[in-house]
XYZ file of C-alpha atoms in Angstrom:
466
model
C 124.508 91.252 48.666
C 126.872 94.109 47.966
C 127.944 94.828 44.408
C 131.539 95.192 45.591
C 132.247 92.185 47.788
C 135.310 91.845 49.983
C 138.579 91.946 48.105
C 136.936 92.381 44.734
C 135.843 95.979 44.466
C 137.684 99.207 43.946
C 139.786 100.504 46.827
C 138.039 102.928 49.211
C 138.072 106.535 48.073
C 140.672 108.872 49.436
C 139.640 111.417 52.070
C 138.307 114.745 50.808
C 141.648 116.328 51.603
C 143.338 113.720 49.420
C 144.298 116.316 46.827
C 147.177 117.334 49.021
C 148.234 113.720 49.342
C 148.125 113.289 45.586
C 150.293 116.334 45.126
C 152.849 115.009 47.572
C 153.042 111.604 45.896
C 152.814 112.783 42.308
C 154.593 116.044 41.902
C 155.589 117.055 38.440
C 152.956 115.173 36.434
C 150.128 112.687 36.317
C 151.156 109.252 37.508
C 149.554 105.858 37.874
C 147.563 104.609 40.859
C 149.212 103.692 44.135
C 147.902 100.203 44.865
C 149.672 99.708 48.172
C 149.136 103.041 49.816
C 152.818 103.806 50.321
C 153.115 107.467 51.277
C 154.242 109.574 48.355
C 155.162 106.596 46.189
C 154.363 106.696 42.467
C 154.699 103.961 39.886
C 157.109 103.659 36.948
C 156.126 106.112 34.285
C 154.892 108.681 36.777
C 156.096 112.203 36.320
C 159.018 113.231 38.486
C 162.539 114.447 38.555
C 164.828 112.676 36.192
C 162.279 111.814 33.514
C 161.392 108.485 31.917
C 165.031 107.608 31.135
C 165.655 106.988 34.812
C 163.019 104.621 36.202
C 164.234 105.019 39.764
C 164.041 108.782 39.469
C 160.571 108.431 37.961
C 159.504 106.239 40.849
C 161.203 107.956 43.777
C 162.416 111.322 42.479
C 159.651 113.322 44.172
C 160.142 111.658 47.556
C 162.181 112.976 50.389
C 164.590 110.515 52.091
C 162.241 109.892 55.018
C 159.346 108.955 52.722
C 161.641 106.743 50.645
C 162.805 104.853 53.718
C 159.238 104.406 54.925
C 158.174 103.120 51.506
C 160.907 100.485 51.406
C 160.165 99.491 54.985
C 156.474 99.025 54.222
C 157.276 97.128 51.022
C 159.550 94.813 52.999
C 156.870 94.237 55.602
C 154.351 93.401 52.896
C 156.530 90.866 51.085
C 157.806 89.255 54.297
C 154.329 88.739 55.748
C 153.684 85.068 56.514
C 150.558 85.221 58.661
C 146.897 84.495 57.927
C 144.801 85.636 54.969
C 144.792 89.278 56.120
C 147.779 91.363 57.175
C 146.194 92.713 60.343
C 149.239 94.719 61.379
C 148.911 96.667 58.144
C 145.140 96.951 58.606
C 145.631 98.441 62.050
C 148.246 100.929 60.843
C 146.091 102.100 57.934
C 142.981 102.367 60.135
C 144.909 104.545 62.573
C 146.261 106.665 59.708
C 142.744 107.090 58.305
C 141.461 108.169 61.699
C 144.285 110.667 62.141
C 143.390 112.325 58.821
C 139.955 113.228 60.168
C 136.516 112.860 58.597
C 135.322 114.435 55.353
C 133.917 117.413 57.268
C 137.367 118.195 58.633
C 136.814 116.970 62.201
C 139.977 115.466 63.689
C 140.069 112.817 66.386
C 140.724 114.032 69.918
C 141.368 112.392 73.272
C 138.349 112.009 75.532
C 138.354 114.423 78.461
C 137.417 113.775 82.075
C 134.111 115.629 81.773
C 133.099 113.598 78.701
C 133.967 110.324 80.427
C 131.839 111.325 83.407
C 128.934 112.317 81.147
C 129.035 108.941 79.352
C 129.172 107.002 82.620
C 126.193 108.936 83.978
C 124.198 108.485 80.742
C 124.759 104.702 80.717
C 123.903 104.449 84.425
C 120.626 106.327 83.896
C 119.865 104.376 80.708
C 120.272 101.073 82.551
C 117.942 102.311 85.275
C 115.267 103.184 82.723
C 115.664 99.858 80.916
C 115.072 97.927 84.149
C 111.399 98.822 83.876
C 110.880 97.739 80.266
C 112.785 94.456 79.907
C 113.288 91.339 81.982
C 116.914 91.036 80.826
C 119.279 92.427 83.485
C 122.055 94.900 82.793
C 124.784 93.607 80.496
C 127.298 96.390 81.094
C 129.660 96.105 84.015
C 131.487 99.272 82.934
C 130.773 102.313 80.774
C 133.612 103.765 78.705
C 134.070 106.798 76.463
C 136.297 106.132 73.457
C 138.089 108.278 70.935
C 137.981 107.061 67.345
C 141.461 105.592 67.652
C 140.440 103.726 70.810
C 137.412 102.331 68.966
C 139.749 100.959 66.281
C 142.008 99.315 68.869
C 139.125 97.802 70.839
C 137.178 96.410 67.875
C 139.946 94.980 65.649
C 139.860 91.529 67.335
C 136.201 91.165 66.347
C 136.836 92.440 62.825
C 139.433 89.691 62.512
C 136.843 87.113 63.530
C 134.361 88.508 61.018
C 136.611 88.943 58.002
C 139.136 86.087 58.199
C 136.694 83.352 57.077
C 135.902 85.254 53.871
C 139.539 86.123 53.197
C 140.557 82.519 53.895
C 138.082 81.280 51.312
C 139.391 83.698 48.706
C 142.976 82.726 49.517
C 142.142 79.048 49.093
C 140.693 79.827 45.676
C 143.937 81.561 44.688
C 145.994 78.509 45.621
C 143.701 76.030 43.876
C 144.174 77.444 40.380
C 147.433 75.645 39.653
C 147.766 71.832 39.536
C 149.576 70.286 42.498
C 152.791 69.577 40.563
C 152.895 73.199 39.394
C 152.140 74.485 42.898
C 155.319 72.818 44.154
C 157.347 74.460 41.398
C 155.702 77.832 41.889
C 156.066 77.839 45.655
C 157.926 81.173 45.910
C 155.478 82.839 43.522
C 152.452 81.579 45.459
C 154.050 82.720 48.683
C 154.558 86.188 47.249
C 150.956 86.268 46.012
C 149.685 85.302 49.462
C 151.799 87.993 51.080
C 150.608 90.602 48.619
C 147.020 89.420 48.897
C 147.164 89.662 52.683
C 148.576 93.170 52.365
C 145.952 94.327 49.893
C 143.132 92.890 51.986
C 144.701 94.525 55.033
C 144.792 97.855 53.237
C 141.141 97.650 52.255
C 139.992 96.578 55.695
C 142.108 99.176 57.453
C 140.689 101.934 55.275
C 137.106 100.765 55.843
C 137.468 100.399 59.617
C 139.105 103.815 59.779
C 136.162 105.359 57.921
C 133.692 103.591 60.194
C 135.510 104.962 63.241
C 134.550 108.440 62.078
C 130.817 107.672 62.122
C 129.927 105.062 64.737
C 128.553 106.319 68.056
C 129.108 103.148 70.108
C 130.365 99.576 70.093
C 127.103 98.047 68.818
C 126.267 100.621 66.168
C 126.160 98.141 63.262
C 124.087 95.614 65.205
C 126.998 93.350 66.166
C 128.949 93.321 69.452
C 132.274 94.748 68.318
C 133.681 95.692 71.717
C 134.806 93.667 74.739
C 132.066 91.870 76.674
C 130.591 93.845 79.545
C 131.602 97.279 78.240
C 129.048 99.822 77.091
C 131.046 102.235 74.942
C 130.156 105.595 73.406
C 132.202 107.968 71.249
C 131.577 111.558 72.467
C 133.109 113.211 69.381
C 130.890 111.262 66.978
C 127.824 111.754 69.181
C 128.405 115.490 68.933
C 128.510 115.244 65.153
C 125.461 112.967 65.070
C 123.309 115.462 66.978
C 124.685 118.607 65.336
C 121.728 119.358 63.036
C 118.926 117.549 64.898
C 117.824 120.460 67.051
C 117.876 118.173 70.112
C 119.726 119.012 73.360
C 123.102 117.250 73.483
C 122.330 115.525 76.790
C 119.178 113.983 75.276
C 121.101 112.769 72.228
C 123.730 111.194 74.483
C 121.105 109.571 76.700
C 119.120 108.153 73.793
C 122.253 106.616 72.270
C 123.239 105.308 75.707
C 119.848 103.572 75.878
C 120.549 101.838 72.585
C 124.058 100.800 73.632
C 122.844 99.494 77.000
C 119.936 97.606 75.380
C 122.291 95.891 72.934
C 124.593 95.019 75.831
C 121.756 93.331 77.719
C 120.748 91.274 74.736
C 124.220 90.016 73.833
C 125.187 89.414 77.470
C 122.132 87.360 78.430
C 121.317 85.538 75.175
C 124.428 83.315 75.023
C 123.708 81.777 71.632
C 123.027 85.066 69.819
C 126.581 86.122 69.050
C 127.562 82.746 67.607
C 124.291 82.686 65.651
C 125.106 85.972 63.894
C 128.794 85.251 63.356
C 127.963 81.716 62.217
C 125.737 83.129 59.483
C 128.638 85.264 58.255
C 130.956 82.261 58.269
C 128.302 80.234 56.450
C 128.197 82.950 53.823
C 131.979 82.655 53.454
C 131.765 78.876 53.016
C 129.291 79.400 50.193
C 131.673 81.521 48.133
C 132.354 79.932 44.783
C 134.955 81.324 42.407
C 135.078 80.972 38.633
C 138.363 79.058 38.486
C 138.420 79.055 34.690
C 138.506 82.837 34.705
C 141.184 82.765 37.394
C 143.299 80.315 35.383
C 143.053 82.520 32.321
C 144.007 85.674 34.205
C 146.775 84.033 36.255
C 148.368 82.841 33.025
C 148.552 86.451 31.863
C 149.979 87.885 35.096
C 153.548 89.110 35.293
C 154.800 88.230 38.800
C 157.283 91.100 38.648
C 154.461 93.608 38.149
C 152.488 94.092 41.375
C 150.297 96.743 39.736
C 148.986 94.123 37.315
C 147.916 91.870 40.188
C 146.157 94.802 41.831
C 144.282 95.554 38.594
C 143.266 91.886 38.334
C 141.838 91.983 41.844
C 139.909 95.128 41.031
C 138.719 93.778 37.703
C 136.855 90.830 39.164
C 139.544 88.150 39.178
C 137.901 86.580 42.244
C 134.329 87.644 41.546
C 132.160 85.216 43.547
C 129.093 83.541 42.168
C 125.768 83.576 43.969
C 125.107 80.198 45.560
C 122.165 78.713 47.472
C 124.378 78.508 50.565
C 125.116 82.223 50.392
C 121.496 83.161 49.875
C 120.388 81.029 52.830
C 123.070 82.482 55.102
C 122.239 86.017 53.991
C 118.525 85.530 54.671
C 119.282 84.049 58.087
C 121.598 86.928 58.936
C 119.228 89.656 57.752
C 116.348 88.196 59.756
C 118.456 87.885 62.909
C 119.745 91.455 62.561
C 116.211 92.743 62.042
C 115.032 90.934 65.187
C 117.928 92.315 67.251
C 117.474 95.866 66.000
C 113.687 95.623 66.202
C 113.852 94.508 69.840
C 116.298 97.302 70.712
C 114.140 99.838 68.877
C 110.958 98.767 70.668
C 112.535 98.527 74.135
C 114.406 101.832 73.858
C 111.294 103.636 72.626
C 109.275 102.266 75.524
C 111.896 103.535 77.963
C 112.460 106.917 76.275
C 108.927 107.930 75.236
C 107.680 109.014 78.713
C 110.955 110.758 79.586
C 112.471 112.390 76.495
C 110.593 114.954 74.429
C 112.803 114.044 71.461
C 112.094 110.306 71.638
C 110.014 110.137 68.438
C 112.437 112.277 66.441
C 115.481 110.338 67.637
C 113.789 107.042 66.874
C 113.017 108.058 63.311
C 116.542 109.385 62.797
C 118.062 106.110 63.945
C 115.694 104.055 61.806
C 116.554 105.990 58.676
C 120.250 105.853 59.488
C 120.186 102.056 59.892
C 117.920 101.430 56.908
C 119.690 103.607 54.343
C 123.279 103.241 55.506
C 125.828 106.016 55.233
C 129.232 106.002 53.564
C 130.728 104.012 56.423
C 128.163 101.219 56.163
C 128.644 101.106 52.394
C 132.369 100.773 52.975
C 131.794 98.046 55.531
C 129.820 96.102 52.936
C 133.059 95.644 51.002
C 134.678 93.911 53.981
C 132.688 90.709 53.913
C 130.709 91.096 50.695
C 127.264 91.632 52.202
C 125.342 94.464 53.777
C 124.710 94.129 57.495
C 121.475 96.061 57.543
C 118.195 95.125 59.207
C 116.089 95.518 56.085
C 112.917 94.693 57.980
C 113.584 96.768 61.069
C 110.148 98.392 61.170
C 108.348 95.061 60.747
C 110.399 93.508 63.552
C 109.854 96.496 65.852
C 106.082 96.309 65.365
C 106.132 92.574 66.060
C 108.041 93.028 69.351
C 105.669 95.819 70.394
C 102.670 93.592 69.658
C 104.257 90.776 71.673
C 104.656 93.149 74.617
C 100.954 94.027 74.476
C 99.868 90.399 74.111
C 102.285 88.527 76.382
C 103.898 91.161 78.560
C 107.596 91.907 79.008
C 108.469 88.450 80.349
C 106.626 86.646 77.556
C 108.281 88.793 74.918
C 111.828 88.476 76.263
C 111.377 84.778 76.968
C 111.499 84.111 73.224
C 115.255 84.779 73.332
C 115.766 81.609 75.374
C 116.126 79.480 72.244
C 116.723 80.389 68.570
C 113.874 78.157 67.418
C 111.419 80.221 69.467
C 112.169 83.440 67.584
C 110.030 84.772 64.743
C 111.091 83.819 61.230
C 111.139 85.900 58.071
C 107.644 84.678 57.223
C 106.451 85.667 60.714
C 107.464 89.238 59.945
C 104.919 89.066 57.106
C 102.188 87.914 59.520
C 103.030 89.376 62.958
C 99.519 88.905 64.347
C 99.591 85.235 63.490
C 102.879 84.799 65.334
C 101.842 86.865 68.355
C 98.747 84.783 69.023
C 100.248 81.422 68.125
C 101.010 78.992 70.935
C 104.747 78.705 71.407
C 106.621 75.626 72.549
C 108.437 76.038 75.850
C 111.979 75.126 74.847
C 113.265 75.853 78.330
C 111.415 72.781 79.601
C 112.813 70.686 76.765
C 116.337 71.899 77.538
C 115.777 71.073 81.199
C 114.615 67.543 80.368
C 117.586 66.979 78.048
C 119.957 68.255 80.729
C 118.477 65.941 83.359
C 118.726 62.995 80.954
C 122.379 63.782 80.276
C 123.140 63.980 83.999
C 121.442 60.612 84.554
C 123.528 59.037 81.781
C 126.698 60.400 83.367
C 125.687 59.035 86.759
C 124.819 55.618 85.328
C 128.117 55.525 83.470
C 130.025 56.386 86.635
C 128.426 53.555 88.616
C 129.459 50.883 86.125
């Protein structure tokens, strides 16, 4: 589990060019932090025109009228928010702003050109053709699309909402449970303001993290989850270019290898109907297991000044809602890590089987991807703060070896047939003893499902005759 779980850790770092932003928002002296990300907005006591005798000058003196108007508008939007546990409008705006700033290496987002779209479509088409010979699962991509970073943000936000809301909802419920019921009725306006501010702060953190991720991901399944719309295999040409920059591999081979991975993920999620809900259910189960030290919350809430939003921000950062490890969380985390390892291991094995005879760089690309997934870059570390756990296939190599052994022992159909039912898949202990699992007799759950279906149909028919 991450050391900085969702909503509890420090805010994401500013971009490398943030010095300019600091100068704009803090001219004339050293000011306090800017918890809400308002452009150019300092806090009382910050240096500025007018000095400390004029708090408004200290707060807004360094801002031009346009920035001042934008700050008040954003503040009004934050305090008037009445939606769910996360202010997703704010998250979207901040993600887009983060993307527009460019990545730490100075690369700005650009629109995808016609030639790049054509190259992506051709790579996915060829990748699907190669995969036909190494897996029994048919193509899962009805279309191939090339996205800019901003388009990736737009297309994936609905899934981020599904992933993050359960955790944020649990934290929000903990906030509201601190006060007794009779006090909650009296403190209604205060609680409403806290919920609005909490939704805004969560939205800020999520928007920043998703914006950072947009600068690194190469497709819609890069973190092992289906983030894009069903049936679309998506690649990001700009990020693919950056990914292959120092590999010494021809750009068309890099694109094709990543297209193989995207197309393989698409097949798995399209034709294993229970898989998506299995993974997302483990995340939701993790959220349900969150327990908060309410005694610490009660103590800190009693010390909060509702007129001081900076104090609430510091409380959030200081561990006000620090969750406690629970058996439910540990079980959900283990289930999720095993499932991710099996997904990534299957993709790794299938893609290598398709690429090895055709791409001279297959071994090098495979090792690069394995290290990238196992170690996690800045974007994956940022993502860990979104839901409080690290979505990494820690046992990727073990799972890949197991799938390869299954191919040798049972053939492609026997290997892929295990995806028919979750209870047929290897467990964490099976990754410790792959040979034992490979040669063990497996129950045919498809026959059981067929029998149960026939029994249900018979019951329906008998009920209709009465």
